[in-house]
mmCIF file of C-alpha atoms in Angstrom:
data_model
loop_
_atom_site.group_PDB
_atom_site.id
_atom_site.type_symbol
_atom_site.label_atom_id
_atom_site.label_comp_id
_atom_site.label_asym_id
_atom_site.label_seq_id
_atom_site.Cartn_x
_atom_site.Cartn_y
_atom_site.Cartn_z
ATOM 1 C CA LEU A 83 0.000 0.000 0.000
ATOM 2 C CA ILE A 84 2.897 2.366 0.769
ATOM 3 C CA LEU A 85 4.479 1.690 -2.589
ATOM 4 C CA LEU A 86 1.117 2.138 -4.346
ATOM 5 C CA GLY A 87 0.602 5.419 -2.541
ATOM 6 C CA ARG A 88 4.037 6.649 -3.572
ATOM 7 C CA ALA A 89 3.356 5.595 -7.198
ATOM 8 C CA LEU A 90 -0.012 7.381 -7.326
ATOM 9 C CA GLY A 91 1.388 10.408 -5.588
ATOM 10 C CA GLY A 92 3.841 10.936 -8.374
ATOM 11 C CA LEU A 93 1.046 11.069 -11.019
ATOM 12 C CA HIS A 94 -0.653 14.178 -12.241
ATOM 13 C CA TRP A 95 -4.343 13.790 -11.254
ATOM 14 C CA PRO A 96 -5.905 15.968 -13.982
ATOM 15 C CA CYS A 97 -4.132 13.927 -16.630
ATOM 16 C CA LEU A 98 -5.373 10.710 -14.990
ATOM 17 C CA VAL A 99 -8.991 11.905 -15.059
ATOM 18 C CA ASP A 100 -8.779 12.887 -18.715
ATOM 19 C CA HIS A 101 -7.250 9.526 -19.499
ATOM 20 C CA LEU A 102 -10.103 7.659 -17.793
ATOM 21 C CA LEU A 103 -12.789 9.743 -19.502
ATOM 22 C CA GLY A 104 -11.217 9.149 -22.880
ATOM 23 C CA TYR A 105 -11.052 5.456 -22.239
ATOM 24 C CA HIS A 106 -14.752 5.463 -21.285
ATOM 25 C CA LYS A 107 -15.768 7.256 -24.469
ATOM 26 C CA THR A 108 -13.717 4.882 -26.546
ATOM 27 C CA PHE A 109 -15.331 1.906 -24.828
ATOM 28 C CA LYS A 110 -18.848 3.237 -25.447
ATOM 29 C CA GLU A 111 -18.067 3.893 -29.096
ATOM 30 C CA LYS A 112 -16.713 0.411 -29.576
ATOM 31 C CA GLN A 113 -19.759 -1.044 -27.835
ATOM 32 C CA ARG A 114 -22.056 0.940 -30.117
ATOM 33 C CA LYS A 115 -20.263 -0.345 -33.196
ATOM 34 C CA ILE A 116 -20.477 -3.911 -31.925
ATOM 35 C CA ASN A 117 -24.210 -3.532 -31.293
ATOM 36 C CA ILE A 118 -24.750 -2.163 -34.786
ATOM 37 C CA MET A 119 -22.694 -5.010 -36.230
ATOM 38 C CA TRP A 120 -24.784 -7.679 -34.467
ATOM 39 C CA GLY A 121 -28.088 -5.911 -35.072
ATOM 40 C CA SER A 122 -28.807 -5.062 -31.425
ATOM 41 C CA GLY A 123 -28.399 -1.298 -31.692
ATOM 42 C CA PHE A 124 -30.272 1.530 -33.352
ATOM 43 C CA LYS A 125 -30.351 1.377 -37.133
ATOM 44 C CA ALA A 126 -32.262 3.950 -39.132
ATOM 45 C CA SER A 127 -32.270 1.643 -42.138
ATOM 46 C CA LYS A 128 -34.183 -0.901 -40.076
ATOM 47 C CA LEU A 129 -36.515 1.529 -38.326
ATOM 48 C CA LYS A 130 -37.895 3.235 -41.427
ATOM 49 C CA PRO A 131 -39.189 0.054 -43.167
ATOM 50 C CA GLN A 132 -40.846 -1.024 -39.933
ATOM 51 C CA LEU A 133 -42.608 2.333 -39.669
ATOM 52 C CA LYS A 134 -43.827 2.032 -43.263
ATOM 53 C CA MET A 135 -45.071 -1.505 -42.673
ATOM 54 C CA ALA A 136 -46.842 -0.391 -39.495
ATOM 55 C CA VAL A 137 -48.689 2.302 -41.485
ATOM 56 C CA SER A 138 -49.982 -0.294 -43.949
ATOM 57 C CA ARG A 139 -50.845 -2.762 -41.187
ATOM 58 C CA PHE A 140 -52.822 -0.118 -39.292
ATOM 59 C CA GLN A 141 -54.818 0.658 -42.432
ATOM 60 C CA ILE A 142 -55.629 -3.005 -43.127
ATOM 61 C CA SER A 143 -56.651 -3.687 -39.525
ATOM 62 C CA ALA A 144 -58.819 -0.558 -39.382
ATOM 63 C CA ASN A 145 -60.668 -1.539 -42.570
ATOM 64 C CA LYS A 146 -61.251 -5.064 -41.290
ATOM 65 C CA LYS A 147 -62.562 -3.880 -37.942
ATOM 66 C CA SER A 148 -64.830 -1.337 -39.640
ATOM 67 C CA ALA A 149 -66.452 -4.061 -41.750
ATOM 68 C CA LEU A 150 -66.975 -6.265 -38.694
ATOM 69 C CA LEU A 151 -68.368 -3.292 -36.804
ATOM 70 C CA LYS A 152 -71.099 -2.735 -39.397
ATOM 71 C CA GLN A 153 -72.075 -6.393 -39.171
ATOM 72 C CA GLN A 154 -72.265 -6.205 -35.388
ATOM 73 C CA MET A 155 -74.465 -3.134 -35.589
ATOM 74 C CA ARG A 156 -76.906 -5.001 -37.857
ATOM 75 C CA GLU A 157 -77.016 -7.843 -35.337
ATOM 76 C CA VAL A 158 -77.834 -5.372 -32.561
ATOM 77 C CA ALA A 159 -80.673 -3.960 -34.665
ATOM 78 C CA VAL A 160 -82.065 -7.470 -35.212
ATOM 79 C CA LEU A 161 -81.992 -8.164 -31.462
ATOM 80 C CA LEU A 162 -83.927 -4.978 -30.717
ATOM 81 C CA ALA A 163 -86.446 -5.653 -33.506
ATOM 82 C CA GLU A 164 -87.572 -8.945 -31.963
ATOM 83 C CA ASP A 165 -90.764 -9.243 -29.937
ATOM 84 C CA PRO A 166 -90.003 -8.936 -27.091
ATOM 85 C CA PRO A 167 -86.694 -7.099 -27.672
ATOM 86 C CA ARG A 168 -83.583 -8.848 -26.359
ATOM 87 C CA GLU A 169 -82.342 -5.672 -24.744
ATOM 88 C CA GLU A 170 -79.719 -7.094 -22.392
ATOM 89 C CA LYS A 171 -77.935 -9.025 -25.131
ATOM 90 C CA ALA A 172 -78.101 -5.971 -27.375
ATOM 91 C CA ARG A 173 -76.415 -3.877 -24.671
ATOM 92 C CA ILE A 174 -73.531 -6.348 -24.448
ATOM 93 C CA ARG A 175 -73.154 -6.310 -28.232
ATOM 94 C CA ALA A 176 -73.258 -2.513 -28.191
ATOM 95 C CA GLU A 177 -70.426 -2.424 -25.662
ATOM 96 C CA ALA A 178 -68.359 -4.583 -28.038
ATOM 97 C CA CYS A 179 -69.181 -2.170 -30.858
ATOM 98 C CA ILE A 180 -67.964 0.751 -28.751
ATOM 99 C CA ARG A 181 -64.680 -1.020 -28.037
ATOM 100 C CA GLU A 182 -64.113 -1.795 -31.727
ATOM 101 C CA ASP A 183 -64.972 1.768 -32.671
ATOM 102 C CA ASN A 184 -62.460 3.119 -30.161
ATOM 103 C CA THR A 185 -59.775 0.728 -31.415
ATOM 104 C CA VAL A 186 -60.248 1.864 -35.001
ATOM 105 C CA GLU A 187 -59.981 5.484 -33.882
ATOM 106 C CA ALA A 188 -56.735 4.783 -31.992
ATOM 107 C CA TYR A 189 -55.343 2.914 -35.004
ATOM 108 C CA GLU A 190 -55.867 5.932 -37.214
ATOM 109 C CA ILE A 191 -54.008 8.208 -34.778
ATOM 110 C CA LEU A 192 -51.107 5.779 -34.405
ATOM 111 C CA GLN A 193 -50.973 5.444 -38.172
ATOM 112 C CA LEU A 194 -50.445 9.195 -38.523
ATOM 113 C CA GLU A 195 -47.711 9.151 -35.878
ATOM 114 C CA CYS A 196 -45.807 6.322 -37.570
ATOM 115 C CA GLU A 197 -46.048 8.088 -40.896
ATOM 116 C CA LEU A 198 -44.597 11.275 -39.379
ATOM 117 C CA LEU A 199 -41.677 9.401 -37.787
ATOM 118 C CA ALA A 200 -40.918 7.711 -41.100
ATOM 119 C CA GLU A 201 -40.628 11.130 -42.746
ATOM 120 C CA ARG A 202 -38.322 12.449 -39.990
ATOM 121 C CA ILE A 203 -36.056 9.443 -39.774
ATOM 122 C CA LYS A 204 -32.975 11.506 -40.662
ATOM 123 C CA LEU A 205 -33.641 13.841 -37.754
ATOM 124 C CA LEU A 206 -33.916 10.896 -35.373
ATOM 125 C CA GLU A 207 -30.718 9.383 -36.677
ATOM 126 C CA ASN A 208 -28.544 12.480 -36.373
ATOM 127 C CA MET A 209 -29.776 13.752 -33.019
ATOM 128 C CA LYS A 210 -28.556 12.081 -29.861
ATOM 129 C CA ASP A 211 -31.636 12.841 -27.779
ATOM 130 C CA CYS A 212 -35.242 12.685 -28.881
ATOM 131 C CA PRO A 213 -36.511 15.940 -30.418
ATOM 132 C CA PRO A 214 -38.870 17.774 -28.047
ATOM 133 C CA ASP A 215 -41.708 17.873 -30.562
ATOM 134 C CA LEU A 216 -41.471 14.079 -31.106
ATOM 135 C CA VAL A 217 -41.256 12.977 -27.466
ATOM 136 C CA SER A 218 -45.017 12.549 -27.207
ATOM 137 C CA ILE A 219 -45.225 10.591 -30.469
ATOM 138 C CA VAL A 220 -42.327 8.252 -29.671
ATOM 139 C CA SER A 221 -43.608 7.684 -26.115
ATOM 140 C CA THR A 222 -47.140 6.943 -27.341
ATOM 141 C CA ILE A 223 -45.885 4.341 -29.834
ATOM 142 C CA ILE A 224 -43.803 2.663 -27.139
ATOM 143 C CA TRP A 225 -46.805 2.614 -24.769
ATOM 144 C CA ALA A 226 -49.204 1.249 -27.420
ATOM 145 C CA SER A 227 -46.921 -1.552 -28.605
ATOM 146 C CA ASP A 228 -48.317 -3.954 -25.970
ATOM 147 C CA ARG A 229 -51.950 -2.911 -26.496
ATOM 148 C CA VAL A 230 -52.504 -3.284 -30.239
ATOM 149 C CA GLU A 231 -52.316 -6.230 -32.615
ATOM 150 C CA ILE A 232 -49.519 -4.728 -34.748
ATOM 151 C CA SER A 233 -46.324 -6.781 -34.462
ATOM 152 C CA GLU A 234 -44.195 -4.118 -36.147
ATOM 153 C CA LEU A 235 -44.552 -1.859 -33.107
ATOM 154 C CA ASN A 236 -42.513 -4.273 -30.999
ATOM 155 C CA THR A 237 -39.554 -3.920 -33.372
ATOM 156 C CA ILE A 238 -39.980 -0.143 -33.417
ATOM 157 C CA ARG A 239 -39.997 -0.131 -29.620
ATOM 158 C CA LYS A 240 -36.705 -2.044 -29.500
ATOM 159 C CA GLN A 241 -35.115 0.469 -31.892
ATOM 160 C CA PHE A 242 -36.169 3.406 -29.716
ATOM 161 C CA ARG A 243 -34.918 1.627 -26.597
ATOM 162 C CA ALA A 244 -31.526 1.118 -28.223
ATOM 163 C CA LYS A 245 -31.491 4.774 -29.284
ATOM 164 C CA TYR A 246 -32.716 6.524 -26.118
ATOM 165 C CA GLY A 247 -32.133 3.964 -23.372
ATOM 166 C CA LYS A 248 -34.262 1.934 -20.975
ATOM 167 C CA GLU A 249 -35.045 4.909 -18.776
ATOM 168 C CA PHE A 250 -36.797 6.673 -21.650
ATOM 169 C CA GLU A 251 -38.783 3.501 -22.308
ATOM 170 C CA ALA A 252 -39.830 3.173 -18.663
ATOM 171 C CA ASN A 253 -40.962 6.806 -18.535
ATOM 172 C CA ALA A 254 -43.071 6.276 -21.663
ATOM 173 C CA ILE A 255 -44.740 3.161 -20.281
ATOM 174 C CA ASN A 256 -45.533 4.830 -16.942
ATOM 175 C CA ASN A 257 -46.562 8.118 -18.616
ATOM 176 C CA VAL A 258 -44.135 10.155 -16.538
ATOM 177 C CA GLY A 259 -44.891 13.827 -17.030
ATOM 178 C CA GLY A 260 -48.083 13.125 -18.989
ATOM 179 C CA VAL A 261 -46.316 12.929 -22.324
ATOM 180 C CA LEU A 262 -48.665 10.353 -23.891
ATOM 181 C CA ASN A 263 -51.429 11.202 -26.308
ATOM 182 C CA GLU A 264 -54.513 11.404 -24.085
ATOM 183 C CA ARG A 265 -56.909 10.434 -26.845
ATOM 184 C CA VAL A 266 -55.010 7.244 -27.655
ATOM 185 C CA VAL A 267 -54.786 6.339 -23.976
ATOM 186 C CA ALA A 268 -58.544 6.834 -23.563
ATOM 187 C CA LYS A 269 -59.456 4.814 -26.674
ATOM 188 C CA LEU A 270 -57.207 1.878 -25.757
ATOM 189 C CA SER A 271 -58.258 1.840 -22.122
ATOM 190 C CA ILE A 272 -59.321 -1.465 -20.582
ATOM 191 C CA HIS A 273 -62.163 0.115 -18.600
ATOM 192 C CA PRO A 274 -65.724 -0.516 -19.847
ATOM 193 C CA PRO A 275 -67.688 2.361 -21.378
ATOM 194 C CA ALA A 276 -70.303 4.286 -19.452
ATOM 195 C CA ALA A 277 -73.908 3.096 -19.473
ATOM 196 C CA TYR A 278 -75.023 6.383 -21.018
ATOM 197 C CA LEU A 279 -72.711 5.837 -23.998
ATOM 198 C CA VAL A 280 -74.131 2.326 -24.490
ATOM 199 C CA GLN A 281 -77.652 3.785 -24.406
ATOM 200 C CA VAL A 282 -76.747 6.392 -27.032
ATOM 201 C CA TYR A 283 -75.221 3.733 -29.304
ATOM 202 C CA LEU A 284 -78.395 1.622 -29.084
ATOM 203 C CA GLU A 285 -80.601 4.573 -29.965
ATOM 204 C CA ARG A 286 -78.438 5.569 -32.935
ATOM 205 C CA ILE A 287 -78.296 1.998 -34.212
ATOM 206 C CA CYS A 288 -82.098 1.796 -34.094
ATOM 207 C CA GLU A 289 -82.363 5.129 -35.876
ATOM 208 C CA GLN A 290 -79.927 4.043 -38.579
ATOM 209 C CA HIS A 291 -81.688 0.702 -39.226
ATOM 210 C CA GLU A 292 -85.238 2.099 -38.760
ATOM 211 C CA VAL A 293 -86.108 -0.004 -35.725
ATOM 212 C CA GLU A 294 -88.788 1.186 -33.304
ATOM 213 C CA TRP A 295 -87.468 0.520 -29.831
ATOM 214 C CA LYS A 296 -87.823 2.130 -26.437
ATOM 215 C CA PRO A 297 -85.593 1.111 -23.521
ATOM 216 C CA LYS A 298 -87.407 -0.922 -20.915
ATOM 217 C CA HIS A 299 -84.950 0.061 -18.190
ATOM 218 C CA ARG A 300 -84.422 3.802 -17.916
ATOM 219 C CA LEU A 301 -81.124 5.086 -16.563
ATOM 220 C CA ASN A 302 -81.067 7.449 -13.645
ATOM 221 C CA ALA A 303 -78.483 10.151 -13.007
ATOM 222 C CA ASN A 304 -76.235 7.883 -10.948
ATOM 223 C CA GLU A 305 -76.199 5.056 -13.502
ATOM 224 C CA MET A 306 -75.272 7.198 -16.499
ATOM 225 C CA ALA A 307 -71.625 7.706 -15.551
ATOM 226 C CA GLU A 308 -71.132 4.182 -14.218
ATOM 227 C CA PRO A 309 -70.401 1.101 -16.346
ATOM 228 C CA MET A 310 -73.303 -0.982 -17.551
ATOM 229 C CA SER A 311 -74.772 -3.148 -14.817
ATOM 230 C CA ALA A 312 -74.619 -6.929 -15.058
ATOM 231 C CA PRO A 313 -77.631 -8.554 -16.765
ATOM 232 C CA TYR A 314 -80.184 -10.240 -14.522
ATOM 233 C CA GLY A 315 -82.465 -11.663 -17.241
ATOM 234 C CA TYR A 316 -85.440 -9.301 -17.453
ATOM 235 C CA SER A 317 -85.372 -9.482 -21.261
ATOM 236 C CA VAL A 318 -85.167 -13.287 -21.450
ATOM 237 C CA GLN A 319 -88.471 -14.742 -22.631
ATOM 238 C CA VAL A 320 -90.221 -17.206 -20.326
ATOM 239 C CA ALA A 321 -90.483 -20.687 -21.862
ATOM 240 C CA GLY A 322 -88.895 -19.406 -25.042
ATOM 241 C CA ALA A 323 -87.759 -22.844 -26.231
ATOM 242 C CA SER A 324 -91.252 -24.373 -26.212
ATOM 243 C CA GLY A 325 -93.072 -21.192 -27.197
ATOM 244 C CA LEU A 326 -95.789 -21.757 -24.582
ATOM 245 C CA GLY A 327 -95.295 -18.381 -22.959
ATOM 246 C CA GLU A 328 -95.568 -17.509 -19.310
ATOM 247 C CA VAL A 329 -97.228 -20.086 -17.030
ATOM 248 C CA THR A 330 -97.831 -19.152 -13.385
ATOM 249 C CA THR A 331 -98.014 -22.067 -10.969
ATOM 250 C CA GLY A 332 -100.516 -22.005 -8.115
ATOM 251 C CA THR A 333 -103.245 -23.907 -6.247
ATOM 252 C CA ILE A 334 -106.986 -23.471 -6.805
ATOM 253 C CA HIS A 335 -108.900 -23.877 -3.555
ATOM 254 C CA THR A 336 -112.451 -25.210 -3.659
ATOM 255 C CA ASP A 337 -115.111 -25.414 -0.999
ATOM 256 C CA GLN A 338 -116.934 -28.567 0.153
ATOM 257 C CA GLU A 339 -119.713 -28.206 -2.424
ATOM 258 C CA GLY A 340 -117.267 -27.982 -5.318
ATOM 259 C CA GLY A 341 -117.575 -24.247 -5.888
ATOM 260 C CA LYS A 342 -114.476 -22.288 -6.969
ATOM 261 C CA THR A 343 -113.265 -19.743 -4.456
ATOM 262 C CA ASP A 344 -110.122 -18.337 -6.215
ATOM 263 C CA ASP A 345 -110.157 -16.280 -9.375
ATOM 264 C CA ALA A 346 -108.256 -18.298 -11.996
ATOM 265 C CA SER A 347 -107.607 -15.294 -14.206
ATOM 266 C CA SER A 348 -105.794 -13.538 -11.366
ATOM 267 C CA MET A 349 -103.409 -16.489 -11.136
ATOM 268 C CA GLY A 350 -102.299 -16.214 -14.766
ATOM 269 C CA MET A 351 -104.420 -19.196 -15.971
ATOM 270 C CA GLY A 352 -106.653 -17.264 -18.337
ATOM 271 C CA SER A 353 -110.163 -18.628 -18.945
ATOM 272 C CA VAL A 354 -110.608 -21.941 -17.085
ATOM 273 C CA PRO A 355 -113.865 -23.915 -17.484
ATOM 274 C CA ALA A 356 -115.859 -24.320 -14.297
ATOM 275 C CA ALA A 357 -116.111 -28.094 -14.764
ATOM 276 C CA ALA A 358 -112.320 -28.319 -14.823
ATOM 277 C CA VAL A 359 -111.841 -26.729 -11.417
ATOM 278 C CA ALA A 360 -115.198 -27.021 -9.621
ATOM 279 C CA THR A 361 -115.420 -30.767 -8.891
ATOM 280 C CA PRO A 362 -112.401 -32.178 -7.051
ATOM 281 C CA TYR A 363 -111.334 -35.746 -7.714
ATOM 282 C CA ASN A 364 -112.173 -38.112 -4.849
ATOM 283 C CA PRO A 365 -111.467 -41.797 -5.557
ATOM 284 C CA SER A 366 -113.390 -43.034 -2.516
ATOM 285 C CA ALA A 367 -116.629 -41.182 -3.324
ATOM 286 C CA PRO A 368 -119.115 -42.850 -5.742
ATOM 287 C CA PRO A 369 -120.106 -40.967 -8.892
ATOM 288 C CA SER A 370 -122.993 -38.606 -8.413
ATOM 289 C CA ALA A 371 -126.236 -38.712 -10.328
ATOM 290 C CA ALA A 372 -125.231 -35.749 -12.446
ATOM 291 C CA THR A 373 -122.059 -37.569 -13.422
ATOM 292 C CA ARG A 374 -123.992 -40.676 -14.459
ATOM 293 C CA GLN A 375 -126.303 -38.592 -16.619
ATOM 294 C CA THR A 376 -123.441 -36.982 -18.482
ATOM 295 C CA GLY A 377 -122.168 -40.393 -19.560
ATOM 296 C CA GLY A 378 -118.941 -42.064 -18.610
ATOM 297 C CA ASP A 379 -116.850 -45.010 -19.599
ATOM 298 C CA LEU A 380 -117.987 -47.215 -16.678
ATOM 299 C CA GLU A 381 -121.582 -46.018 -16.258
ATOM 300 C CA GLU A 382 -124.552 -48.384 -15.996
ATOM 301 C CA VAL A 383 -126.899 -48.341 -18.998
ATOM 302 C CA ASP A 384 -130.564 -47.930 -18.081
ATOM 303 C CA ILE A 385 -132.870 -50.552 -19.707
ATOM 304 C CA PHE A 386 -136.534 -49.775 -20.249
ATOM 305 C CA VAL A 387 -138.717 -52.593 -18.899
ATOM 306 C CA PRO A 388 -142.460 -52.342 -19.607
ATOM 307 C CA ALA A 389 -144.942 -52.717 -16.773
ATOM 308 C CA ILE A 390 -146.170 -56.250 -16.087
ATOM 309 C CA PRO A 391 -149.926 -56.631 -16.661
ATOM 310 C CA ALA A 392 -152.023 -57.585 -13.699
ATOM 311 C CA PRO A 393 -153.007 -61.274 -13.448
ATOM 312 C CA PRO A 394 -156.503 -62.196 -14.641
ATOM 313 C CA THR A 395 -159.160 -62.550 -11.927
ATOM 314 C CA ASN A 396 -162.817 -63.482 -11.766
ATOM 315 C CA ASP A 397 -163.569 -61.075 -8.921
ATOM 316 C CA PRO A 398 -166.211 -58.623 -10.159
ATOM 317 C CA ASN A 399 -165.050 -55.981 -7.679
ATOM 318 C CA LYS A 400 -161.485 -55.789 -9.095
ATOM 319 C CA PRO A 401 -160.495 -54.308 -12.445
ATOM 320 C CA ARG A 402 -159.604 -56.672 -15.241
ATOM 321 C CA GLY A 403 -156.989 -56.526 -17.954
ATOM 322 C CA PHE A 404 -154.695 -53.479 -17.965
ATOM 323 C CA GLY A 405 -156.913 -51.293 -15.841
ATOM 324 C CA GLY A 406 -159.102 -49.956 -18.666
ATOM 325 C CA ASP A 407 -162.757 -50.525 -19.452
ATOM 326 C CA ASP A 408 -162.706 -54.324 -19.635
ATOM 327 C CA ASP A 409 -166.420 -55.040 -18.966
ATOM 328 C CA ASP A 410 -166.998 -56.103 -22.557
ATOM 329 C CA LEU A 411 -164.072 -58.556 -22.601
ATOM 330 C CA PRO A 412 -164.871 -62.244 -22.370
ATOM 331 C CA PRO A 413 -163.843 -64.172 -19.288
ATOM 332 C CA ALA A 414 -160.471 -65.851 -19.280
ATOM 333 C CA ALA A 415 -160.318 -69.390 -20.582
ATOM 334 C CA PRO A 416 -159.442 -72.112 -18.139
ATOM 335 C CA SER A 417 -155.849 -73.186 -18.067
ATOM 336 C CA ASN A 418 -155.187 -76.653 -19.449
ATOM 337 C CA GLY A 419 -151.439 -76.441 -19.900
ATOM 338 C CA THR A 420 -151.546 -76.165 -23.707
ATOM 339 C CA GLY A 421 -151.200 -72.374 -24.145
ATOM 340 C CA PRO A 422 -148.030 -70.563 -25.119
ATOM 341 C CA MET A 423 -147.266 -69.616 -21.534
ATOM 342 C CA HIS A 424 -147.585 -73.177 -20.372
ATOM 343 C CA GLN A 425 -145.410 -74.483 -23.179
ATOM 344 C CA SER A 426 -142.329 -72.552 -21.994
ATOM 345 C CA GLY A 427 -142.587 -73.245 -18.277
ATOM 346 C CA GLY A 428 -145.023 -76.140 -18.003
ATOM 347 C CA GLY A 429 -147.423 -76.744 -15.105
ATOM 348 C CA GLY A 430 -149.784 -74.360 -13.373
ATOM 349 C CA GLY A 431 -146.954 -71.888 -12.317
ATOM 350 C CA SER A 432 -146.252 -70.476 -15.814
ATOM 351 C CA TYR A 433 -147.239 -66.918 -14.921
ATOM 352 C CA ALA A 434 -145.002 -66.848 -11.840
ATOM 353 C CA ASN A 435 -142.210 -68.260 -13.969
ATOM 354 C CA LEU A 436 -142.607 -65.370 -16.444
ATOM 355 C CA VAL A 437 -142.454 -62.807 -13.614
ATOM 356 C CA SER A 438 -139.208 -64.315 -12.313
ATOM 357 C CA ARG A 439 -137.689 -64.149 -15.821
ATOM 358 C CA PHE A 440 -138.507 -60.427 -16.025
ATOM 359 C CA ASN A 441 -136.942 -59.849 -12.647
ATOM 360 C CA ASN A 442 -133.799 -61.671 -13.784
ATOM 361 C CA LEU A 443 -133.575 -59.411 -16.856
ATOM 362 C CA LYS A 444 -133.811 -56.269 -14.719
ATOM 363 C CA SER A 445 -131.085 -57.407 -12.344
#
């Protein structure tokens, strides 16, 4: 240490400092040449073609998104033209339309910025620091490289990082000093649009496609500035798959005599016949007389049986025949067992046998 101190003490310190600074500059220059040789440094000849390609890519993407946006707007109009309107689904589609519209707008701004940088490439190459009037443009392109679907911006970002350093890149990403383009930042934001903006888009889409629609859910003052609320299904049709419409379930109470006590129309059942709700089903109870008269599958069929004539008698005090004026009729012939009644039954009990046969038919 003593010898080192004596050696350093004999040196001239200003000359030593100049020597170290010169060595540092030489080292940085050699490092820059090595980076250019291996393609890791800033190259204006590489940056300009990438800027030109980014301009064309922005134009193609904007045209494609514009065509898809028109198709989405027609789909929103179809949803609102249905009966009933599918308002909640249309609001979600409208939010997607707003996002696509904002992306196309941001693409057009970034396209102009890339075109300007391509025209001023010589200025960027010859100046060590970024020109003050281009700081906002360069920072905005660096910030948007991770938020758009343009791959050329990643290469452009690497060129600017090699030119101006990592600190400049970090300041652009974090928007230090508010140097970014506010309109591009707003259009590429990840936050959902306000509910009022969605409502305005729906109304203008209906006006453009001549659809008569009025919002079922009106926005109040507090909801206008907030994002659109989550759907809870008020626009979803009840029993939409079967097409039967709304059916309200409930119980119809009846009294003991079978009379209806609840109003069926108030329960969402429409016009219900009285016979369908008046008589409750009771398996243990026998069918009533009114039910038998109406006719059923297991009802007993009534058979008409004529009245049996009174037996003949020789008593002058009792009526003869069928109860009419039988005074002129001749007296009954004596029974000898040869008549038609006696042929079927035989014997003197033929009349009683006929009565029993009639009783068997009735039972």
